[in-house]
Amino acid sequence: MYNAVRRADEVHRKVAVTSDVLSSSEAAAAAAKIGRWIRVKAPLRVYYVAKAPDLDLGGMEGTIKQYLGVWKGKRTSANLPFKVEFLIRIDGQDSPVKFFSHFREDEFEYVPSSDGPN
Amino acid sequence: MSSQTLLLGAAFPSPALALAPSRSRSRRLRIRAQVEPSDKSVEIMRKFSEQYARKSGTYFCMDKGVTAVVIKGLAEHKDSIGAPLCPCRHYDDKAAEVGQGFWNCPCVPMRERKECHCMLFLTPENDFAGKEQAITLEEIKEATSKL
């Protein structure tokens, strides 16, 4: 029984080593997306933006600020790994309101850089 | 805590103890996979759940057993890895997940989209949403003692 427990530990440790650490090409691919300009494809209502309590993100454009599938070289299980920054103008606010939202890759499309911000 | 030290003691049986009774005793101890969360952590996560349900305008499941199990799972994670990671998910590297915080309750999908797949926080439109935003410690203990 003691040997079985030990063997299970070793197997678990071996699995952890191979899946945790990202290959350098994966990490590079993720890093290359940061800064890209994107547009949200489908309607998505959010309620957490302080100055805009009921907001539809569908069709809005923003920049990818962070990729959360990696943390210090380790793979994480975040299912909305793309953190996108939005800047919106709201009536009654002097400066644009900035907020972040997280998305899956299939929820947005890349916008050619020639379009630029509206 | 004491059950944790018992488990550790059982993993390294002294070579002098070759008697069958002590070996069967250590075998029984090793079967326990999870340690019970402390009452303090359960109370903290219970209060947090009530507060966050009120703040987010969400409700507990009509079956409070579901709510109880999730709260207990959050408390277990808080005790074992230091942060209440979502108990309904599997993690390859818990330390990395804690450091990053995506799944730290309230997780990002809940904070942004009010999507809680544990069914702890349910929007009023959800078929399984009850009418309550409160749960007592007794309800939690009763629901989870049957497991």
mmCIF file of C-alpha atoms in Angstrom:
data_model
loop_
_atom_site.group_PDB
_atom_site.id
_atom_site.type_symbol
_atom_site.label_atom_id
_atom_site.label_comp_id
_atom_site.label_asym_id
_atom_site.label_seq_id
_atom_site.Cartn_x
_atom_site.Cartn_y
_atom_site.Cartn_z
ATOM 1 C CA MET A 1 0.000 0.000 0.000
ATOM 2 C CA TYR A 2 2.847 2.406 0.891
ATOM 3 C CA ASN A 3 4.610 1.662 -2.431
ATOM 4 C CA ALA A 4 1.383 2.278 -4.368
ATOM 5 C CA VAL A 5 1.008 5.715 -2.755
ATOM 6 C CA ARG A 6 4.629 6.564 -3.580
ATOM 7 C CA ARG A 7 4.236 5.496 -7.228
ATOM 8 C CA ALA A 8 1.070 7.587 -7.584
ATOM 9 C CA ASP A 9 2.991 10.612 -6.268
ATOM 10 C CA GLU A 10 5.813 10.071 -8.784
ATOM 11 C CA VAL A 11 3.375 9.780 -11.706
ATOM 12 C CA HIS A 12 1.598 12.926 -10.593
ATOM 13 C CA ARG A 13 4.891 14.784 -10.368
ATOM 14 C CA LYS A 14 5.927 13.619 -13.869
ATOM 15 C CA VAL A 15 2.619 14.795 -15.380
ATOM 16 C CA ALA A 16 2.927 18.164 -13.662
ATOM 17 C CA VAL A 17 6.393 18.801 -15.105
ATOM 18 C CA THR A 18 5.437 18.126 -18.738
ATOM 19 C CA SER A 19 2.198 20.142 -18.825
ATOM 20 C CA ASP A 20 3.062 23.127 -16.624
ATOM 21 C CA VAL A 21 5.964 24.688 -18.472
ATOM 22 C CA LEU A 22 5.199 26.354 -21.823
ATOM 23 C CA SER A 23 7.358 25.917 -24.865
ATOM 24 C CA SER A 24 9.067 29.129 -25.925
ATOM 25 C CA SER A 25 7.089 29.198 -29.214
ATOM 26 C CA GLU A 26 3.752 29.113 -27.344
ATOM 27 C CA ALA A 27 4.828 31.906 -25.051
ATOM 28 C CA ALA A 28 6.070 33.939 -28.030
ATOM 29 C CA ALA A 29 2.762 33.448 -29.915
ATOM 30 C CA ALA A 30 0.840 34.694 -26.895
ATOM 31 C CA ALA A 31 3.120 37.692 -26.430
ATOM 32 C CA ALA A 32 2.773 38.668 -30.110
ATOM 33 C CA LYS A 33 -0.970 39.256 -29.665
ATOM 34 C CA ILE A 34 -0.531 41.900 -26.990
ATOM 35 C CA GLY A 35 -1.198 45.372 -28.356
ATOM 36 C CA ARG A 36 -3.337 44.102 -31.259
ATOM 37 C CA TRP A 37 -6.488 46.092 -32.016
ATOM 38 C CA ILE A 38 -9.645 43.962 -31.852
ATOM 39 C CA ARG A 39 -13.405 44.218 -32.257
ATOM 40 C CA VAL A 40 -15.905 42.225 -30.172
ATOM 41 C CA LYS A 41 -17.966 40.005 -32.485
ATOM 42 C CA ALA A 42 -21.179 39.191 -30.579
ATOM 43 C CA PRO A 43 -23.371 41.260 -28.231
ATOM 44 C CA LEU A 44 -22.272 41.004 -24.612
ATOM 45 C CA ARG A 45 -24.007 42.875 -21.803
ATOM 46 C CA VAL A 46 -21.852 43.789 -18.831
ATOM 47 C CA TYR A 47 -22.881 45.518 -15.633
ATOM 48 C CA TYR A 48 -19.627 46.056 -13.797
ATOM 49 C CA VAL A 49 -18.398 49.276 -15.423
ATOM 50 C CA ALA A 50 -18.916 51.934 -12.781
ATOM 51 C CA LYS A 51 -19.880 54.831 -15.015
ATOM 52 C CA ALA A 52 -21.886 52.724 -17.497
ATOM 53 C CA PRO A 53 -23.996 50.253 -15.520
ATOM 54 C CA ASP A 54 -25.627 48.529 -18.503
ATOM 55 C CA LEU A 55 -23.236 48.289 -21.401
ATOM 56 C CA ASP A 56 -23.271 46.206 -24.585
ATOM 57 C CA LEU A 57 -19.731 45.381 -25.700
ATOM 58 C CA GLY A 58 -20.829 43.951 -29.071
ATOM 59 C CA GLY A 59 -19.053 45.770 -31.893
ATOM 60 C CA MET A 60 -16.793 47.711 -29.531
ATOM 61 C CA GLU A 61 -13.090 47.974 -30.256
ATOM 62 C CA GLY A 62 -10.150 47.794 -27.895
ATOM 63 C CA THR A 63 -6.567 46.603 -27.498
ATOM 64 C CA ILE A 64 -5.298 43.353 -26.061
ATOM 65 C CA LYS A 65 -3.390 44.212 -22.921
ATOM 66 C CA GLN A 66 -2.553 40.853 -21.443
ATOM 67 C CA TYR A 67 -2.721 37.132 -22.120
ATOM 68 C CA LEU A 68 -3.745 35.180 -19.032
ATOM 69 C CA GLY A 69 -3.090 31.647 -20.274
ATOM 70 C CA VAL A 70 0.410 31.934 -18.835
ATOM 71 C CA TRP A 71 1.628 33.052 -15.456
ATOM 72 C CA LYS A 72 5.394 33.179 -14.848
ATOM 73 C CA GLY A 73 6.001 30.560 -17.496
ATOM 74 C CA LYS A 74 3.358 28.197 -16.166
ATOM 75 C CA ARG A 75 0.180 27.275 -18.013
ATOM 76 C CA THR A 76 -3.068 28.372 -16.322
ATOM 77 C CA SER A 77 -6.628 27.295 -17.002
ATOM 78 C CA ALA A 78 -8.210 30.728 -17.522
ATOM 79 C CA ASN A 79 -10.995 30.288 -20.084
ATOM 80 C CA LEU A 80 -11.212 34.003 -20.995
ATOM 81 C CA PRO A 81 -7.489 34.598 -21.352
ATOM 82 C CA PHE A 82 -7.441 37.806 -23.434
ATOM 83 C CA LYS A 83 -7.620 40.926 -21.282
ATOM 84 C CA VAL A 84 -8.779 43.809 -23.483
ATOM 85 C CA GLU A 85 -8.704 47.499 -22.650
ATOM 86 C CA PHE A 86 -11.584 49.685 -23.807
ATOM 87 C CA LEU A 87 -11.796 53.469 -23.837
ATOM 88 C CA ILE A 88 -15.307 54.853 -24.184
ATOM 89 C CA ARG A 89 -16.801 58.296 -24.216
ATOM 90 C CA ILE A 90 -19.810 58.763 -21.957
ATOM 91 C CA ASP A 91 -22.142 61.776 -21.807
ATOM 92 C CA GLY A 92 -21.346 63.828 -18.758
ATOM 93 C CA GLN A 93 -17.757 62.565 -18.482
ATOM 94 C CA ASP A 94 -14.906 64.906 -19.518
ATOM 95 C CA SER A 95 -12.328 62.237 -20.224
ATOM 96 C CA PRO A 96 -12.875 58.776 -21.760
ATOM 97 C CA VAL A 97 -13.716 55.993 -19.336
ATOM 98 C CA LYS A 98 -11.218 53.138 -19.325
ATOM 99 C CA PHE A 99 -12.121 49.599 -18.360
ATOM 100 C CA PHE A 100 -10.975 46.025 -18.980
ATOM 101 C CA SER A 101 -12.826 42.918 -20.063
ATOM 102 C CA HIS A 102 -11.757 39.335 -20.669
ATOM 103 C CA PHE A 103 -12.510 37.292 -23.789
ATOM 104 C CA ARG A 104 -11.964 33.947 -25.516
ATOM 105 C CA GLU A 105 -10.168 34.012 -28.866
ATOM 106 C CA ASP A 106 -13.369 33.234 -30.800
ATOM 107 C CA GLU A 107 -15.274 36.168 -29.308
ATOM 108 C CA PHE A 108 -13.348 38.866 -31.137
ATOM 109 C CA GLU A 109 -11.751 39.547 -34.496
ATOM 110 C CA TYR A 110 -8.520 41.329 -35.250
ATOM 111 C CA VAL A 111 -8.922 44.739 -36.850
ATOM 112 C CA PRO A 112 -6.325 45.811 -39.425
ATOM 113 C CA SER A 113 -4.099 48.482 -37.918
ATOM 114 C CA SER A 114 -4.932 50.932 -40.732
ATOM 115 C CA ASP A 115 -8.479 51.321 -39.282
ATOM 116 C CA GLY A 116 -7.155 52.688 -36.014
ATOM 117 C CA PRO A 117 -9.236 54.100 -33.145
ATOM 118 C CA ASN A 118 -12.529 55.886 -34.063
ATOM 119 C CA MET B 1 -4.544 20.283 11.693
ATOM 120 C CA SER B 2 -4.245 17.227 13.902
ATOM 121 C CA SER B 3 -5.605 14.950 11.158
ATOM 122 C CA GLN B 4 -2.950 16.388 8.816
ATOM 123 C CA THR B 5 -0.155 15.425 11.190
ATOM 124 C CA LEU B 6 -1.671 11.977 11.576
ATOM 125 C CA LEU B 7 -1.599 11.535 7.791
ATOM 126 C CA LEU B 8 2.043 12.643 7.661
ATOM 127 C CA GLY B 9 2.921 10.243 10.444
ATOM 128 C CA ALA B 10 1.215 7.421 8.580
ATOM 129 C CA ALA B 11 3.191 8.025 5.371
ATOM 130 C CA PHE B 12 6.491 7.083 7.075
ATOM 131 C CA PRO B 13 5.832 4.083 9.248
ATOM 132 C CA SER B 14 8.628 3.283 11.620
ATOM 133 C CA PRO B 15 10.508 0.153 10.496
ATOM 134 C CA ALA B 16 10.235 -1.209 14.039
ATOM 135 C CA LEU B 17 6.418 -1.449 13.760
ATOM 136 C CA ALA B 18 5.984 -4.673 11.854
ATOM 137 C CA LEU B 19 2.764 -5.600 13.633
ATOM 138 C CA ALA B 20 -0.388 -6.047 11.502
ATOM 139 C CA PRO B 21 -2.729 -3.879 13.669
ATOM 140 C CA SER B 22 -0.601 -0.721 13.365
ATOM 141 C CA ARG B 23 -0.201 -1.200 9.577
ATOM 142 C CA SER B 24 -3.952 -1.548 9.112
ATOM 143 C CA ARG B 25 -4.405 1.594 11.257
ATOM 144 C CA SER B 26 -2.051 3.591 9.026
ATOM 145 C CA ARG B 27 -3.764 2.256 5.900
ATOM 146 C CA ARG B 28 -7.133 3.539 7.150
ATOM 147 C CA LEU B 29 -5.708 7.001 7.848
ATOM 148 C CA ARG B 30 -4.247 7.310 4.333
ATOM 149 C CA ILE B 31 -7.648 6.752 2.700
ATOM 150 C CA ARG B 32 -8.760 10.259 3.829
ATOM 151 C CA ALA B 33 -8.095 12.344 0.702
ATOM 152 C CA GLN B 34 -9.311 15.719 1.968
ATOM 153 C CA VAL B 35 -8.943 17.561 5.217
ATOM 154 C CA GLU B 36 -12.026 19.225 6.664
ATOM 155 C CA PRO B 37 -11.913 23.027 6.350
ATOM 156 C CA SER B 38 -11.743 24.985 9.589
ATOM 157 C CA ASP B 39 -14.998 26.426 10.945
ATOM 158 C CA LYS B 40 -13.447 29.869 10.728
ATOM 159 C CA SER B 41 -12.834 29.530 6.962
ATOM 160 C CA VAL B 42 -16.323 28.176 6.359
ATOM 161 C CA GLU B 43 -17.754 31.126 8.277
ATOM 162 C CA ILE B 44 -15.628 33.585 6.298
ATOM 163 C CA MET B 45 -16.708 32.093 2.957
ATOM 164 C CA ARG B 46 -20.322 31.934 4.111
ATOM 165 C CA LYS B 47 -20.318 35.639 4.957
ATOM 166 C CA PHE B 48 -18.550 36.452 1.714
ATOM 167 C CA SER B 49 -21.128 34.472 -0.318
ATOM 168 C CA GLU B 50 -24.052 36.268 1.348
ATOM 169 C CA GLN B 51 -22.451 39.669 0.865
ATOM 170 C CA TYR B 52 -21.495 39.056 -2.749
ATOM 171 C CA ALA B 53 -24.925 37.675 -3.657
ATOM 172 C CA ARG B 54 -26.508 40.868 -2.298
ATOM 173 C CA LYS B 55 -23.981 43.102 -4.003
ATOM 174 C CA SER B 56 -24.280 41.370 -7.388
ATOM 175 C CA GLY B 57 -28.056 40.923 -7.276
ATOM 176 C CA THR B 58 -27.749 37.132 -7.549
ATOM 177 C CA TYR B 59 -29.446 34.380 -5.558
ATOM 178 C CA PHE B 60 -28.501 31.011 -4.110
ATOM 179 C CA CYS B 61 -29.670 27.796 -5.722
ATOM 180 C CA MET B 62 -33.145 26.579 -4.751
ATOM 181 C CA ASP B 63 -31.328 23.484 -3.494
ATOM 182 C CA LYS B 64 -29.222 24.907 -0.674
ATOM 183 C CA GLY B 65 -27.161 21.724 -0.633
ATOM 184 C CA VAL B 66 -25.446 22.972 -3.786
ATOM 185 C CA THR B 67 -24.650 26.294 -2.101
ATOM 186 C CA ALA B 68 -23.343 24.500 0.983
ATOM 187 C CA VAL B 69 -21.004 22.229 -0.942
ATOM 188 C CA VAL B 70 -19.523 25.116 -2.924
ATOM 189 C CA ILE B 71 -18.981 27.240 0.202
ATOM 190 C CA LYS B 72 -17.245 24.308 1.849
ATOM 191 C CA GLY B 73 -15.099 23.783 -1.233
ATOM 192 C CA LEU B 74 -14.064 27.433 -1.181
ATOM 193 C CA ALA B 75 -13.129 27.142 2.496
ATOM 194 C CA GLU B 76 -11.077 24.008 1.775
ATOM 195 C CA HIS B 77 -9.070 25.794 -0.898
ATOM 196 C CA LYS B 78 -8.595 28.801 1.321
ATOM 197 C CA ASP B 79 -7.143 26.561 4.032
ATOM 198 C CA SER B 80 -5.011 24.350 1.805
ATOM 199 C CA ILE B 81 -3.618 26.785 -0.802
ATOM 200 C CA GLY B 82 -4.266 30.193 0.723
ATOM 201 C CA ALA B 83 -6.932 31.467 -1.675
ATOM 202 C CA PRO B 84 -10.548 30.430 -2.390
ATOM 203 C CA LEU B 85 -10.081 29.121 -5.914
ATOM 204 C CA CYS B 86 -13.235 27.963 -7.659
ATOM 205 C CA PRO B 87 -13.894 24.477 -6.237
ATOM 206 C CA CYS B 88 -15.700 23.236 -9.347
ATOM 207 C CA ARG B 89 -12.643 23.241 -11.567
ATOM 208 C CA HIS B 90 -9.501 21.154 -11.984
ATOM 209 C CA TYR B 91 -6.101 22.853 -11.815
ATOM 210 C CA ASP B 92 -2.750 21.544 -13.017
ATOM 211 C CA ASP B 93 -0.741 24.084 -11.051
ATOM 212 C CA LYS B 94 -2.621 25.475 -8.056
ATOM 213 C CA ALA B 95 0.153 27.843 -7.025
ATOM 214 C CA ALA B 96 0.175 29.480 -10.471
ATOM 215 C CA GLU B 97 -3.620 29.806 -10.440
ATOM 216 C CA VAL B 98 -3.517 31.426 -6.990
ATOM 217 C CA GLY B 99 -0.803 33.814 -8.118
ATOM 218 C CA GLN B 100 -2.689 34.848 -11.214
ATOM 219 C CA GLY B 101 -6.113 35.062 -9.565
ATOM 220 C CA PHE B 102 -8.426 34.427 -12.541
ATOM 221 C CA TRP B 103 -10.245 31.675 -10.650
ATOM 222 C CA ASN B 104 -10.067 33.324 -7.242
ATOM 223 C CA CYS B 105 -13.701 33.576 -6.109
ATOM 224 C CA PRO B 106 -15.390 35.743 -7.305
ATOM 225 C CA CYS B 107 -13.780 34.581 -10.552
ATOM 226 C CA VAL B 108 -13.453 36.735 -13.661
ATOM 227 C CA PRO B 109 -16.444 35.164 -15.514
ATOM 228 C CA MET B 110 -18.613 35.906 -12.462
ATOM 229 C CA ARG B 111 -17.310 39.427 -11.908
ATOM 230 C CA GLU B 112 -17.717 40.403 -15.555
ATOM 231 C CA ARG B 113 -20.566 38.265 -16.908
ATOM 232 C CA LYS B 114 -22.315 36.949 -13.775
ATOM 233 C CA GLU B 115 -21.538 33.399 -14.943
ATOM 234 C CA CYS B 116 -21.025 31.065 -11.993
ATOM 235 C CA HIS B 117 -20.869 27.479 -13.194
ATOM 236 C CA CYS B 118 -20.686 26.224 -9.581
ATOM 237 C CA MET B 119 -24.244 27.489 -9.249
ATOM 238 C CA LEU B 120 -23.314 29.446 -6.145
ATOM 239 C CA PHE B 121 -24.448 32.833 -7.519
ATOM 240 C CA LEU B 122 -27.441 32.626 -9.864
ATOM 241 C CA THR B 123 -29.061 35.485 -11.744
ATOM 242 C CA PRO B 124 -32.850 35.788 -11.147
ATOM 243 C CA GLU B 125 -33.592 34.553 -14.706
ATOM 244 C CA ASN B 126 -31.832 31.265 -14.012
ATOM 245 C CA ASP B 127 -34.250 28.309 -13.722
ATOM 246 C CA PHE B 128 -32.500 27.053 -10.586
ATOM 247 C CA ALA B 129 -32.294 30.365 -8.741
ATOM 248 C CA GLY B 130 -34.052 30.399 -5.388
ATOM 249 C CA LYS B 131 -35.269 33.533 -3.615
ATOM 250 C CA GLU B 132 -32.663 33.652 -0.863
ATOM 251 C CA GLN B 133 -29.360 35.430 -0.479
ATOM 252 C CA ALA B 134 -28.607 33.958 2.921
ATOM 253 C CA ILE B 135 -27.482 30.638 4.325
ATOM 254 C CA THR B 136 -26.720 29.714 7.934
ATOM 255 C CA LEU B 137 -23.763 27.749 9.231
ATOM 256 C CA GLU B 138 -26.191 25.082 10.447
ATOM 257 C CA GLU B 139 -27.617 24.694 6.955
ATOM 258 C CA ILE B 140 -24.107 24.231 5.569
ATOM 259 C CA LYS B 141 -23.127 21.682 8.199
ATOM 260 C CA GLU B 142 -26.363 19.751 7.773
ATOM 261 C CA ALA B 143 -26.155 19.657 3.994
ATOM 262 C CA THR B 144 -22.494 18.606 3.900
ATOM 263 C CA SER B 145 -22.658 16.064 6.709
ATOM 264 C CA LYS B 146 -24.652 13.733 4.479
ATOM 265 C CA LEU B 147 -21.772 13.448 1.978
#
